[in-house]
Amino acid sequence: MTAQYQVHGDIAVITLNNPPVNGLGLSTRQGIADGMAQANADAAVKAIVITGAGKAFSGGADINEFGKPTALQEPNLISVISVLENSTKPVVAAMHTVAMGGGLELAMGCHYRIAAPGTSIALPEVKLGLLPGAGGTQRLPRLLGVEAALNIIVSGEPIKAEMLAMLPGQKLFDKMATSPESLAEEALAYARSVADVRPLPLVRDLKCKHPQGDAYFQFARNMVKGMSKNFPAPAKCVDAVEAATKKKFDEGMAVEREIFINLMWTAESKSLRHLFLAERAASKIPDVPADTAQRAINSIAVIGAGTMGGGIAMNFLNAGIPVKMLEMKQEALDRGIATIRKNYEAQVAKKKLKQDKYEQRMSLLTTTLSYDDLGTAELVIEAVFEEIGVKEAVFKELDRVMKPGAILASNTSTLDVDKIASFTKRPEDVVGLHFFSPANVMKLLEVVRGKETAKDVMATVMTVAKKIKKTAVVSGVCDGFIGNRMIEQYGRQGGFLLDEGCTPAQVDKAMEKFGMAMGPFRMGDLAGNDIGWAIRKRRYSEKPDMKYSKTADLLCEKGRFGQKVGKGWYDYVEGKRDAIPNAEVVTMIEEHRKALGITPRKISDEEIVQRLVFSLVNEAAHILEEGIANKASDIDIVYIFGYGFPAHRGGPMNYADQVGLFNVVQAMNRFALNPLDDANFWKPAPLLAKLAAEGKSFN
Ligand code: T1G
């Protein structure tokens, strides 16, 4: 059982013990029920304490159980909470560290609640496309008041127990423990103090009203509508809490239950639950055991004080890790430091960063013009010009100066990490750390594993990534790694669609309606169209038979590189991001079609979305076959965190699974018949064809 039962004098203690966060899986629920039966049957027991071992009181329902029969198997969470509530002896919840989701709902079914300071309280179900499904929407408003409860339920965000304990009239906490260490003792003492109190206080009996109910809930619905594009759950949270104010407790519970079950089956919730597990699975590397010894990283060096170098440095300064930054010239260093200061000062101005924190971070930053000063760092990250000759010079110097065991990382986004490693005598210490611009903002980090990169280096950089709050995904060495390799096919399809009859605005609108943060052409204007131009020029010589539309080249020949020059596929007003369609560009595309003898055709949004998204999927299937990515869910994480793919679609691979791989292959077979497209590309990757034929999915 993953819940232990002990008796301390006349108090029974049930301790949840299901690492890592006491997820309320079947065995834990059974353990609680058994413990309660034992305590209620033992005449010597006067009261009961429920608490959690390890790093949480409880992180809620066991997410690994979702969609599995055991999740609903009796005793399900609602039944267990009823056992607590209907106990003939008082039950005290003793919470520490984390009491979230079903864990908080469990505590609210108890008669009394004690929390240690620092306990994170949350009902994060909305982040999984759900709502609290074990009485949270009915009990929390009774304990905290309707408005405070609804805010917590709709935001899903954690809040410290001591903050909630200060709310006037709150009944969520009967007592705050003086410290996490004294919680157990104080809970036993408190349980003794209430052992004979009758009647037992039941949360379900508390009143739940809002003085201006209808007006308030209308206001709440308007607020939620604005923030929950594509997501049905937040609005449903409002419905459930409103039911708590208008119906009897059991009727309100029935409303909550019905909404919960309906939300469980929505594509949005399945996608968000997939993402929750995918994000945590990404940090696991199949052949690198979790207990692999890691190298100590106490300080780092960054080579290059440009946009990327500065952004990379900020990640470490934010995590309190000292950074030594090297440049070739003092003025480049000064420029780099000034940019870092500007970024921090902007955060201070927006009250997102305290002045003293800003100064503390800057105190961790030192600079140098000499490689000989770098020897003390345990990790060095180069972010210099993207040219192999420059990388060679840098890595030869790093090999000379860095102490044995230091990790040598390259931020390259297109070059061969194995080749870079070959410039050193220690290829086992070389790894790629591909940050996405702006490096201090984008969560995604592609960790590029060279063929000789040591396992402890991989384990170490994955831990470092978590420390600097990055979501790291392991990639093998290939041109473009995972994200950029796939985006190249996506861009090619965008060009073909222009040749065949679309305007940039039509393609962008279709993709943004699908949920992309930005369509391909607005994204090109943001990143800089000249980047793609340079890659295509390389391709024209490397892969002469690879088909491309020429429209993007024509655009670059007119110097329309994007936002940075005020014009690209669209026009831009200085300092503004609005993309203004440009008639000249549309004419350029039309004339190009005419020159090719193409009669434009009307292309549906559905075809636009399928050709762009399935081009990602087919390329990703090759990436999986080649072992460049370890698992399909890693690719979903790359696209959600690095390329603005909509979370409610769960990533390209999850989306393909939801469409059905058989249907994806059918669509690709249709695209292959289009003479203006690239039939060769649309041949389904063998892995995709196999899964589709077997009725299987990627994830
Ligand atoms: N069930 C099972 N495992 C969980 C879990 C959970 N609820 N939450 C986290 N884990 C695992 C996670 O996969 C990882 O595993 C490890 O714990 C550390 O997680 C009826 C239906 C609790 C604040 O949404 O917010 O209750 O990788 O890296 O930063 O209404 O995890 O180590 O093998 O995030 O210290 C609602 C989600 C469920 C909580 C800890 N609960 N979890 O953060 O560690 S739905 C949640 C979190 C529900 C009821 C409904 C965080 C955390 P591994 P971590 P952390």
Short mmCIF file of C-alpha atoms and ligand atoms in Angstrom, two decimals, residues 20-21 23-24 55-56 59-64 66 77 98 100-103 105 123-125 128 130-134 257 260 276-277 280-281 283-284 466, ligand 1:
data_model
loop_
_atom_site.label_atom_id
_atom_site.label_comp_id
_atom_site.label_asym_id
_atom_site.label_seq_id
_atom_site.Cartn_x
_atom_site.Cartn_y
_atom_site.Cartn_z
CA PRO A 20 7.43 11.43 -6.00
CA VAL A 21 4.47 13.59 -4.92
CA GLY A 23 -0.22 11.03 -6.46
CA LEU A 24 -3.59 9.62 -5.41
CA LYS A 55 8.26 16.15 -0.95
CA ALA A 56 4.50 16.77 -0.88
CA GLY A 59 0.25 16.51 -5.93
CA GLY A 60 -3.31 15.36 -6.66
CA ALA A 61 -4.75 12.57 -8.74
CA ASP A 62 -2.02 10.34 -10.17
CA ILE A 63 -1.53 11.77 -13.64
CA ASN A 64 -0.02 8.48 -14.80
CA PHE A 66 -5.29 9.20 -16.51
CA LEU A 77 -11.25 9.86 -5.07
CA VAL A 98 2.40 20.82 -2.00
CA MET A 100 -2.72 20.41 -5.13
CA GLY A 101 -5.64 19.18 -7.17
CA GLY A 102 -7.10 16.05 -5.66
CA GLY A 103 -4.65 16.47 -2.77
CA GLU A 105 -9.72 18.22 -2.37
CA LEU A 123 -6.29 23.47 -8.06
CA PRO A 124 -4.29 23.21 -11.33
CA GLU A 125 -6.78 20.98 -13.13
CA LEU A 128 -4.90 20.02 -17.87
CA LEU A 130 -10.17 19.94 -16.69
CA LEU A 131 -11.72 21.35 -13.54
CA PRO A 132 -11.37 20.02 -9.98
CA GLY A 133 -13.36 16.77 -10.16
CA ALA A 134 -13.52 15.67 -6.52
CA ARG A 257 -18.95 15.51 -12.02
CA PHE A 260 -15.42 16.86 -15.35
CA PHE A 276 2.27 17.52 -18.94
CA LEU A 277 3.78 14.04 -19.16
CA ARG A 280 8.63 15.63 -17.79
CA ALA A 281 9.53 12.69 -20.01
CA SER A 283 14.37 15.12 -19.40
CA LYS A 284 14.73 11.32 -19.41
CA LYS A 466 16.24 22.54 -15.36
N1 T1G B 1 0.66 12.51 -10.33
C1 T1G B 1 1.76 11.74 -10.56
N2 T1G B 1 3.02 12.20 -10.70
C2 T1G B 1 3.16 13.53 -10.60
C3 T1G B 1 2.07 14.41 -10.34
C4 T1G B 1 0.78 13.85 -10.20
N3 T1G B 1 -0.28 14.58 -9.93
N4 T1G B 1 2.58 15.67 -10.30
C5 T1G B 1 3.89 15.57 -10.52
N5 T1G B 1 4.24 14.31 -10.71
C6 T1G B 1 5.59 13.77 -10.95
C7 T1G B 1 6.19 14.35 -12.22
O1 T1G B 1 5.72 13.62 -13.34
C8 T1G B 1 7.67 14.15 -11.94
O2 T1G B 1 7.93 12.78 -12.15
C9 T1G B 1 7.77 14.39 -10.45
O3 T1G B 1 6.44 14.24 -9.92
C10 T1G B 1 8.27 15.75 -10.10
O4 T1G B 1 7.41 16.67 -10.81
C11 T1G B 1 -9.73 14.82 -9.25
C12 T1G B 1 -8.30 14.93 -11.44
C13 T1G B 1 3.43 18.72 -7.86
C14 T1G B 1 4.08 21.13 -8.10
O5 T1G B 1 -1.82 18.95 -11.95
O6 T1G B 1 2.27 20.87 -10.61
O7 T1G B 1 -6.05 16.02 -9.18
O8 T1G B 1 9.78 13.07 -13.80
O9 T1G B 1 9.25 17.89 -11.98
O10 T1G B 1 8.78 21.02 -9.94
O11 T1G B 1 -9.54 17.14 -9.21
O12 T1G B 1 4.66 18.39 -10.49
O13 T1G B 1 10.29 12.77 -11.37
O14 T1G B 1 9.35 10.85 -12.72
O15 T1G B 1 6.94 18.91 -11.72
O16 T1G B 1 8.72 19.84 -7.65
C15 T1G B 1 -3.77 17.79 -10.48
C16 T1G B 1 0.82 18.67 -11.35
C17 T1G B 1 -3.93 16.43 -11.03
C18 T1G B 1 -0.19 18.70 -10.24
C19 T1G B 1 5.81 19.35 -8.22
N6 T1G B 1 -2.44 17.98 -10.03
N7 T1G B 1 2.13 18.64 -10.79
O17 T1G B 1 6.63 20.19 -9.00
O18 T1G B 1 8.45 18.58 -9.69
S1 T1G B 1 -5.56 16.28 -11.68
C20 T1G B 1 -1.54 18.55 -10.84
C21 T1G B 1 2.77 19.79 -10.51
C22 T1G B 1 -6.51 16.10 -10.27
C23 T1G B 1 -8.75 15.98 -9.28
C24 T1G B 1 -7.97 16.04 -10.54
C25 T1G B 1 4.18 19.62 -10.06
C26 T1G B 1 4.35 19.70 -8.53
P1 T1G B 1 9.45 12.34 -12.54
P2 T1G B 1 8.03 18.08 -11.16
P3 T1G B 1 8.23 19.97 -9.04
#
